[in-house]
Coordinates of C-alpha atoms in Angstrom, one line a residue:
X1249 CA 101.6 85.0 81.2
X1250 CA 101.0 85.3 84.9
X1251 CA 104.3 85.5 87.3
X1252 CA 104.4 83.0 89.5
X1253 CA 103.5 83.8 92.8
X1254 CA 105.5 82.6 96.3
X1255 CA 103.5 79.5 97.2
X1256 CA 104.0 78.4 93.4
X1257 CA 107.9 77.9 94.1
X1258 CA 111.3 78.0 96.3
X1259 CA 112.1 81.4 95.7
X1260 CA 112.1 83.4 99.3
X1261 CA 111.0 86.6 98.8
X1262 CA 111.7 90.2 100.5
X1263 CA 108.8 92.8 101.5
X1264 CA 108.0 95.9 103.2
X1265 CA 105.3 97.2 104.9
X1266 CA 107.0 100.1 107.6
X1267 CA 107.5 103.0 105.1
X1268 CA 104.8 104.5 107.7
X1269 CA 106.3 104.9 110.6
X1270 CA 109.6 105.3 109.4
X1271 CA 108.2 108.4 107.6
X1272 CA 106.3 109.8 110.3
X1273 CA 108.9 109.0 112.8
X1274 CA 112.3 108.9 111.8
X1275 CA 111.8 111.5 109.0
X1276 CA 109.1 114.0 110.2
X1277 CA 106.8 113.4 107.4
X1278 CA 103.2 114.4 108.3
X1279 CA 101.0 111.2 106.7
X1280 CA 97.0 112.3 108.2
X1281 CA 94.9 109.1 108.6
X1282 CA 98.2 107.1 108.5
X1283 CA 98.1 107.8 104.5
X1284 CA 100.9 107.2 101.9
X1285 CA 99.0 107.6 98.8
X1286 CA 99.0 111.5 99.0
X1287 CA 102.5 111.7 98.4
X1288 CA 102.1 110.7 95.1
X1289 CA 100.8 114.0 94.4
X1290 CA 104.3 115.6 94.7
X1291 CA 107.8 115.0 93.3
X1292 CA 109.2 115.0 96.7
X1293 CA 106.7 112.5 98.2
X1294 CA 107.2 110.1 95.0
X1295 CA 110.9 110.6 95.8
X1296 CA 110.2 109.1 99.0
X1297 CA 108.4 105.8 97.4
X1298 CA 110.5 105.6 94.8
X1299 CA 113.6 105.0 97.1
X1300 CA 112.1 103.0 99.2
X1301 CA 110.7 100.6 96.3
X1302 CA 114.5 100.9 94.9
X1303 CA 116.3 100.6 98.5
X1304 CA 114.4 97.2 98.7
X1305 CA 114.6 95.5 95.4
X1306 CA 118.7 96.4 96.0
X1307 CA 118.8 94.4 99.0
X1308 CA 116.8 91.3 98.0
X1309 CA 119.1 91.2 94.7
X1310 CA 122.3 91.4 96.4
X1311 CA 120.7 88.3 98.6
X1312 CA 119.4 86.4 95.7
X1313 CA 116.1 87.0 97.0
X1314 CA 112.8 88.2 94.9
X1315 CA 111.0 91.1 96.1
X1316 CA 107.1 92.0 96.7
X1317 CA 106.7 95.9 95.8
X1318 CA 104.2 97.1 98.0
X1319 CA 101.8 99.9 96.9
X1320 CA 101.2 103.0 98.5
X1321 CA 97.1 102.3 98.8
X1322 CA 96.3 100.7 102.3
X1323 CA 93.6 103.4 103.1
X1324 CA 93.3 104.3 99.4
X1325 CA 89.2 103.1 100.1
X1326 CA 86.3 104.6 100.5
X1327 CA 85.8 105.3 104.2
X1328 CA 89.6 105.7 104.8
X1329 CA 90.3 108.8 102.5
X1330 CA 87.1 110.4 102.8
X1331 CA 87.9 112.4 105.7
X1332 CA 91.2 113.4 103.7
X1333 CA 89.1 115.3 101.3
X1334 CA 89.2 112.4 98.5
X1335 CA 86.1 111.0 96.8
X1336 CA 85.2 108.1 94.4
X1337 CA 87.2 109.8 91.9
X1338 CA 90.1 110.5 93.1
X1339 CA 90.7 107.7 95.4
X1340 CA 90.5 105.6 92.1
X1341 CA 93.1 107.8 90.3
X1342 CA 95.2 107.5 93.3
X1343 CA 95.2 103.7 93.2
X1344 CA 95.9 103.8 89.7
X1345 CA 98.8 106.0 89.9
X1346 CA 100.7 104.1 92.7
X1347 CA 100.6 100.9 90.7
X1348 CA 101.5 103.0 88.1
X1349 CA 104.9 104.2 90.0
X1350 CA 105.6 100.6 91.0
X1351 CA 105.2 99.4 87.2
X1352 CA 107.7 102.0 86.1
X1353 CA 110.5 101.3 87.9
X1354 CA 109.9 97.5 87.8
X1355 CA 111.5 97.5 84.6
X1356 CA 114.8 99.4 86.2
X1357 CA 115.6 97.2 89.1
X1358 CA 117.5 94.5 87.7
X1359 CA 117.0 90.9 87.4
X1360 CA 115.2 89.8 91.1
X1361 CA 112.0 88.7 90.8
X1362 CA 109.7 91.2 91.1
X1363 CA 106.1 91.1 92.3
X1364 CA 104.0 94.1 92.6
X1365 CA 101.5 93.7 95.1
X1366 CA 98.3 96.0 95.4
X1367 CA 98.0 96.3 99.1
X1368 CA 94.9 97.1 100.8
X1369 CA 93.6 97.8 104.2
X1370 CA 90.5 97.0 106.5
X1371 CA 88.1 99.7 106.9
X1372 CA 88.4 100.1 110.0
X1373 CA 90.9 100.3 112.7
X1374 CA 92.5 96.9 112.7
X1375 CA 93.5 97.3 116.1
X1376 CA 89.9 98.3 117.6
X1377 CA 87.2 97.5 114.8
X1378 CA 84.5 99.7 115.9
X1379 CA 82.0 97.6 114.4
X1380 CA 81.9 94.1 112.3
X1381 CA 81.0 93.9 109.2
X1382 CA 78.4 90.9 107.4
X1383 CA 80.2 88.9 104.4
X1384 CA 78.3 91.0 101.9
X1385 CA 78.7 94.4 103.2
X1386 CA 82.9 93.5 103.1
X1387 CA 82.4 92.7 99.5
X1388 CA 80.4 95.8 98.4
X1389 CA 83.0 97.9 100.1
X1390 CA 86.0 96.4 99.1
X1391 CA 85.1 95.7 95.5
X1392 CA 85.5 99.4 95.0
X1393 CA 89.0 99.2 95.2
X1394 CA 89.6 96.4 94.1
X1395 CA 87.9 97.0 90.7
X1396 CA 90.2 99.6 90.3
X1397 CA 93.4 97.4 91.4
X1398 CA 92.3 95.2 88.8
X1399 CA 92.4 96.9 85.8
X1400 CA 96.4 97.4 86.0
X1401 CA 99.6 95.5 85.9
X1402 CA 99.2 94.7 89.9
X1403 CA 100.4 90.7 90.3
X1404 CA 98.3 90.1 93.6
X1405 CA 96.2 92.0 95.8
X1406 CA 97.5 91.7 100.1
X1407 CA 95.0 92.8 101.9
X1408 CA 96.9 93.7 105.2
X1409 CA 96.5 93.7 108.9
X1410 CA 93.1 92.0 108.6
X1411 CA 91.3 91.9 112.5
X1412 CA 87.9 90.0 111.0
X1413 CA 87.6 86.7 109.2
X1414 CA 84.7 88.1 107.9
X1415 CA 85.7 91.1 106.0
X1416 CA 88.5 88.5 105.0
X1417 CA 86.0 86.3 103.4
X1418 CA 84.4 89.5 101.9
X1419 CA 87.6 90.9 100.1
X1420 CA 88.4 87.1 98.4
X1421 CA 84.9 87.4 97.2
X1422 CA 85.0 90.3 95.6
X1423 CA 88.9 89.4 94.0
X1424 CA 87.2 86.1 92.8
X1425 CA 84.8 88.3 90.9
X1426 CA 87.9 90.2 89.2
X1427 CA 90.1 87.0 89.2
X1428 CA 92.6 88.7 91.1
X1429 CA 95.4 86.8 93.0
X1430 CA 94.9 87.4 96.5
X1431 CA 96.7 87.0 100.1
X1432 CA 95.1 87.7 103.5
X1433 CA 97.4 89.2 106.3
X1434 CA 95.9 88.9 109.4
X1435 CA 97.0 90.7 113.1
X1436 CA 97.8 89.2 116.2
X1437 CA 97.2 90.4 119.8
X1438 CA 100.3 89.8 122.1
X1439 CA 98.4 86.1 122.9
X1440 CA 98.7 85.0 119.5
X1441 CA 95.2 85.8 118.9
X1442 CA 93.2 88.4 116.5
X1443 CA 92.1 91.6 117.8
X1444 CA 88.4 90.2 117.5
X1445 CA 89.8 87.6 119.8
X1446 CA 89.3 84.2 118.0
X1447 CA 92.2 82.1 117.0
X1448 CA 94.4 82.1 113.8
X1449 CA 93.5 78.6 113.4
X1450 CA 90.1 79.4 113.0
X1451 CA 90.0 82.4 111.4
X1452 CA 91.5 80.5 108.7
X1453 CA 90.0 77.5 108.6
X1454 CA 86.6 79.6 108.5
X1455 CA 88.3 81.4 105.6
X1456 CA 89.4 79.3 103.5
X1457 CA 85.9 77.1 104.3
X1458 CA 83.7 79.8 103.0
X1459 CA 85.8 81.1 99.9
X1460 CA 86.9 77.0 98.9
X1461 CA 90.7 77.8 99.7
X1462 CA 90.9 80.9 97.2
X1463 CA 93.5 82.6 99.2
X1464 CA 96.3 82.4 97.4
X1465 CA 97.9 82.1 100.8
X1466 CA 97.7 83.4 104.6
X1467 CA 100.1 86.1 106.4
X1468 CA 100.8 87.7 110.0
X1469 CA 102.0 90.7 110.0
X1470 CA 101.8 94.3 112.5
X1471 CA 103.4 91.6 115.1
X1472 CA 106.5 90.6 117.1
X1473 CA 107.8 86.9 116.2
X1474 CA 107.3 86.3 119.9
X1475 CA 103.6 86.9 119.4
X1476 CA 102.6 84.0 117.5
X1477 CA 105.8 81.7 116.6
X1478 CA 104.8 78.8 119.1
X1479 CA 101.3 78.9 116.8
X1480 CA 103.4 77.7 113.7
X1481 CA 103.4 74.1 113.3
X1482 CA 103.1 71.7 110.2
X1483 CA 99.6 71.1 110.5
X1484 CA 97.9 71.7 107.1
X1485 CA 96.1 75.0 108.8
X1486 CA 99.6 76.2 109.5
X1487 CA 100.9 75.3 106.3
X1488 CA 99.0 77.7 104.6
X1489 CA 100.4 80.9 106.3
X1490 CA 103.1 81.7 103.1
X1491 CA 104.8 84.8 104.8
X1492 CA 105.5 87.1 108.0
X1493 CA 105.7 90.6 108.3
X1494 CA 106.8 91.3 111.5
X1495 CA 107.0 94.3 113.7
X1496 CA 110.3 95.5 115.5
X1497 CA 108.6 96.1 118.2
X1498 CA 107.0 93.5 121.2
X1499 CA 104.8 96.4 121.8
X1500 CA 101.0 95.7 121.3
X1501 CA 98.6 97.2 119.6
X1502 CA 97.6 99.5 122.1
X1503 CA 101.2 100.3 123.2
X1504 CA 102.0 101.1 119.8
X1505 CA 98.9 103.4 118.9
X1506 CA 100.1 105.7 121.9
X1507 CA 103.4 105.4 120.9
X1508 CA 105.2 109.1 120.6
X1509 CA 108.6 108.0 119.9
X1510 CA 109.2 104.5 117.6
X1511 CA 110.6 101.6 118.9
X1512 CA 112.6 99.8 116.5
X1513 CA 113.5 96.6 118.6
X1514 CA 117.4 95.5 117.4
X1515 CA 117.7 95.0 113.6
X1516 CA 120.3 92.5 114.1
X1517 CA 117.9 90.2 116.5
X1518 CA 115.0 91.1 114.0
X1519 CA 116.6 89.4 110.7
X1520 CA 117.7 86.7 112.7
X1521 CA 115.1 85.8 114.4
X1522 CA 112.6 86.3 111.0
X1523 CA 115.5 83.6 109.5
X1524 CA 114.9 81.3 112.2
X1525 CA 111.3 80.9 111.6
X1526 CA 112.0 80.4 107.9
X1527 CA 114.5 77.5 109.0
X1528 CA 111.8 75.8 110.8
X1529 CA 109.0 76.4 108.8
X1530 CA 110.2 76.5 105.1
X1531 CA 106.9 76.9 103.9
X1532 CA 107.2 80.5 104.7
X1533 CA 108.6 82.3 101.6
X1534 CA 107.8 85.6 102.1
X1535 CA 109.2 87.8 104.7
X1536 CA 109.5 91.4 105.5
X1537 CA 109.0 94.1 108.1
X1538 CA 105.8 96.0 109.1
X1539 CA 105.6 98.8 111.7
X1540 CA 109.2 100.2 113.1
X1541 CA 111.6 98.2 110.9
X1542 CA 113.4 100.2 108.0
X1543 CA 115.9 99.5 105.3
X1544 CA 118.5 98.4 108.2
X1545 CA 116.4 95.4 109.4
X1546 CA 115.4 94.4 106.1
X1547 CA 119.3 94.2 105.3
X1548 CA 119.8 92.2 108.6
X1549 CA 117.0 89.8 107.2
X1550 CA 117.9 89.4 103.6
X1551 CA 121.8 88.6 105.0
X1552 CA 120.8 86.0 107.7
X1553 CA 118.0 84.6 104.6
X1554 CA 121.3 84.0 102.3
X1555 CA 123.7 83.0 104.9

């Protein structure tokens, strides 16, 4: 039987998207392309995902919180990995074995409730999309992938940091044809509005228009709070954001892509704040941190969450 997902319950759950930049900056791990998948190809690199899957699930269980395990496999597509030196082949055995990882040590982290999502990325850069894509070119790309994702023990497929309602509507397409779960994460400029410049309103109203509501629910994340928390209201729109995965940073997106040393904002002010949007707006059960946060804001977040 299917676990239940967030927007099926009560249950607040923890998440983590900022393994990146805490890698690349904090602990001077090379990652070309912005790329986590290859370090599944040593024990030193599945170390590092292992501990951070572990160092999470230990913090939403001391909270009373369930956890979303993220997989390594943002830029595990096509376009993405090619210029690592990966083709069809391996970019589906990588996909399979970072699930793989994530199903292991599900079974080892203790009571929480644990979701394993398979997180994917756009194809291309969310901050500056070079080009837009039509409905069915976003399928055919992304179906790739998700064909792969699909045939493991993944709960839900996140597709993060989503710039285009387009390629949005695209990726639930092709998850429909897999009957796959599936979330849509989109980005915020520091106005509140998507790096293609329309509105979150109608980026997912036109969503959830052309795909009959199939998202299992929205997300904003690779943003400060103070980007987009005067857009969250209880109008039904709002009301079908189900999470926030927030940046440290108030930063934006061009600030950060320049950025040579990280900015990890106060942890203490991060949790709080994240806490104070769930307050307001309970319909958010799914919170986490996305570029600059590490293990110390998502303990300030799970301890304001209980408290």
């Amino acid at each position: 039987m299917p676990r239940p997902l967030p927007h099926q319950g009560t249950q607040a759950y923890l998440t983590y998207t900022g393994m990146e930049t805490d890698l690349i900056f904090t602990q001077g791990v090379d990652l070309p392309g912005f790329a986590s998948f290859p370090l599944l190809e040593t024990p030193k690199g599945r170390a590092h995902l292992t501990r951070y899957a572990t160092d999470l699930a230990a913090i939403a269980s001391r909270a009373n919180l369930g956890v979303i395990l993220e997989s390594a496999t943002w830029v595990a597509s096509a376009d993405r990995a090619a210029p690592l030196g990966y083709d069809a082949r391996t970019i589906a055995t990588a996909n399979l074995a970072a699930i793989a990882l994530l199903s292991d040590l599900r079974s080892t982290l203790g009571s929480a409730p644990t979701l394993i999502s398979a997180n994917i990325g756009p194809r291309f850069d969310a901050y500056a999309p070079a080009s837009q894509m039509t409905v069915d070119e976003s399928a055919a790309y992304h179906i790739r992938q998700i064909a792969t994702l699909a045939a493991t023990d993944t709960d839900l497929i996140t597709a993060y940091t989503m710039a285009d309602p387009i390629e949005a509507i695209g990726i639930l397409q092709a998850c429909r044809d897999y009957y796959m779960p599936c979330v849509i994460a989109f980005t915020v400029e520091t106005n509140g509005h998507l790096p293609t410049g329309g509105t979150l309103e109608a980026a997912i109203r036109q969503v959830d228009a052309a795909t009959d509501c199939y998202a299992a629910y929205f997300m904003i994340n690779c943003a400060h709070p103070d980007h987009f928390a005067d857009v969250l209201t209880d109008a039904p729109w709002s009301r079908r954001i189900g999470g926030i995965v927030a940046n440290a940073s108030r930063c934006s997106h061009a600030e950060l892509d320049h950025a040579t040393e990280l900015d990890a904002g106060d942890p203490a002010e991060f949790g709080q704040n994240l806490a104070d949007l769930q307050h307001n707006h309970p319909y958010l059960r799914v919170l986490g941190g996305c570029c600059g946060t590490d293990m110390r804001h998502m303990e300030s977040l799970a301890k304001h969450l209980s408290g």
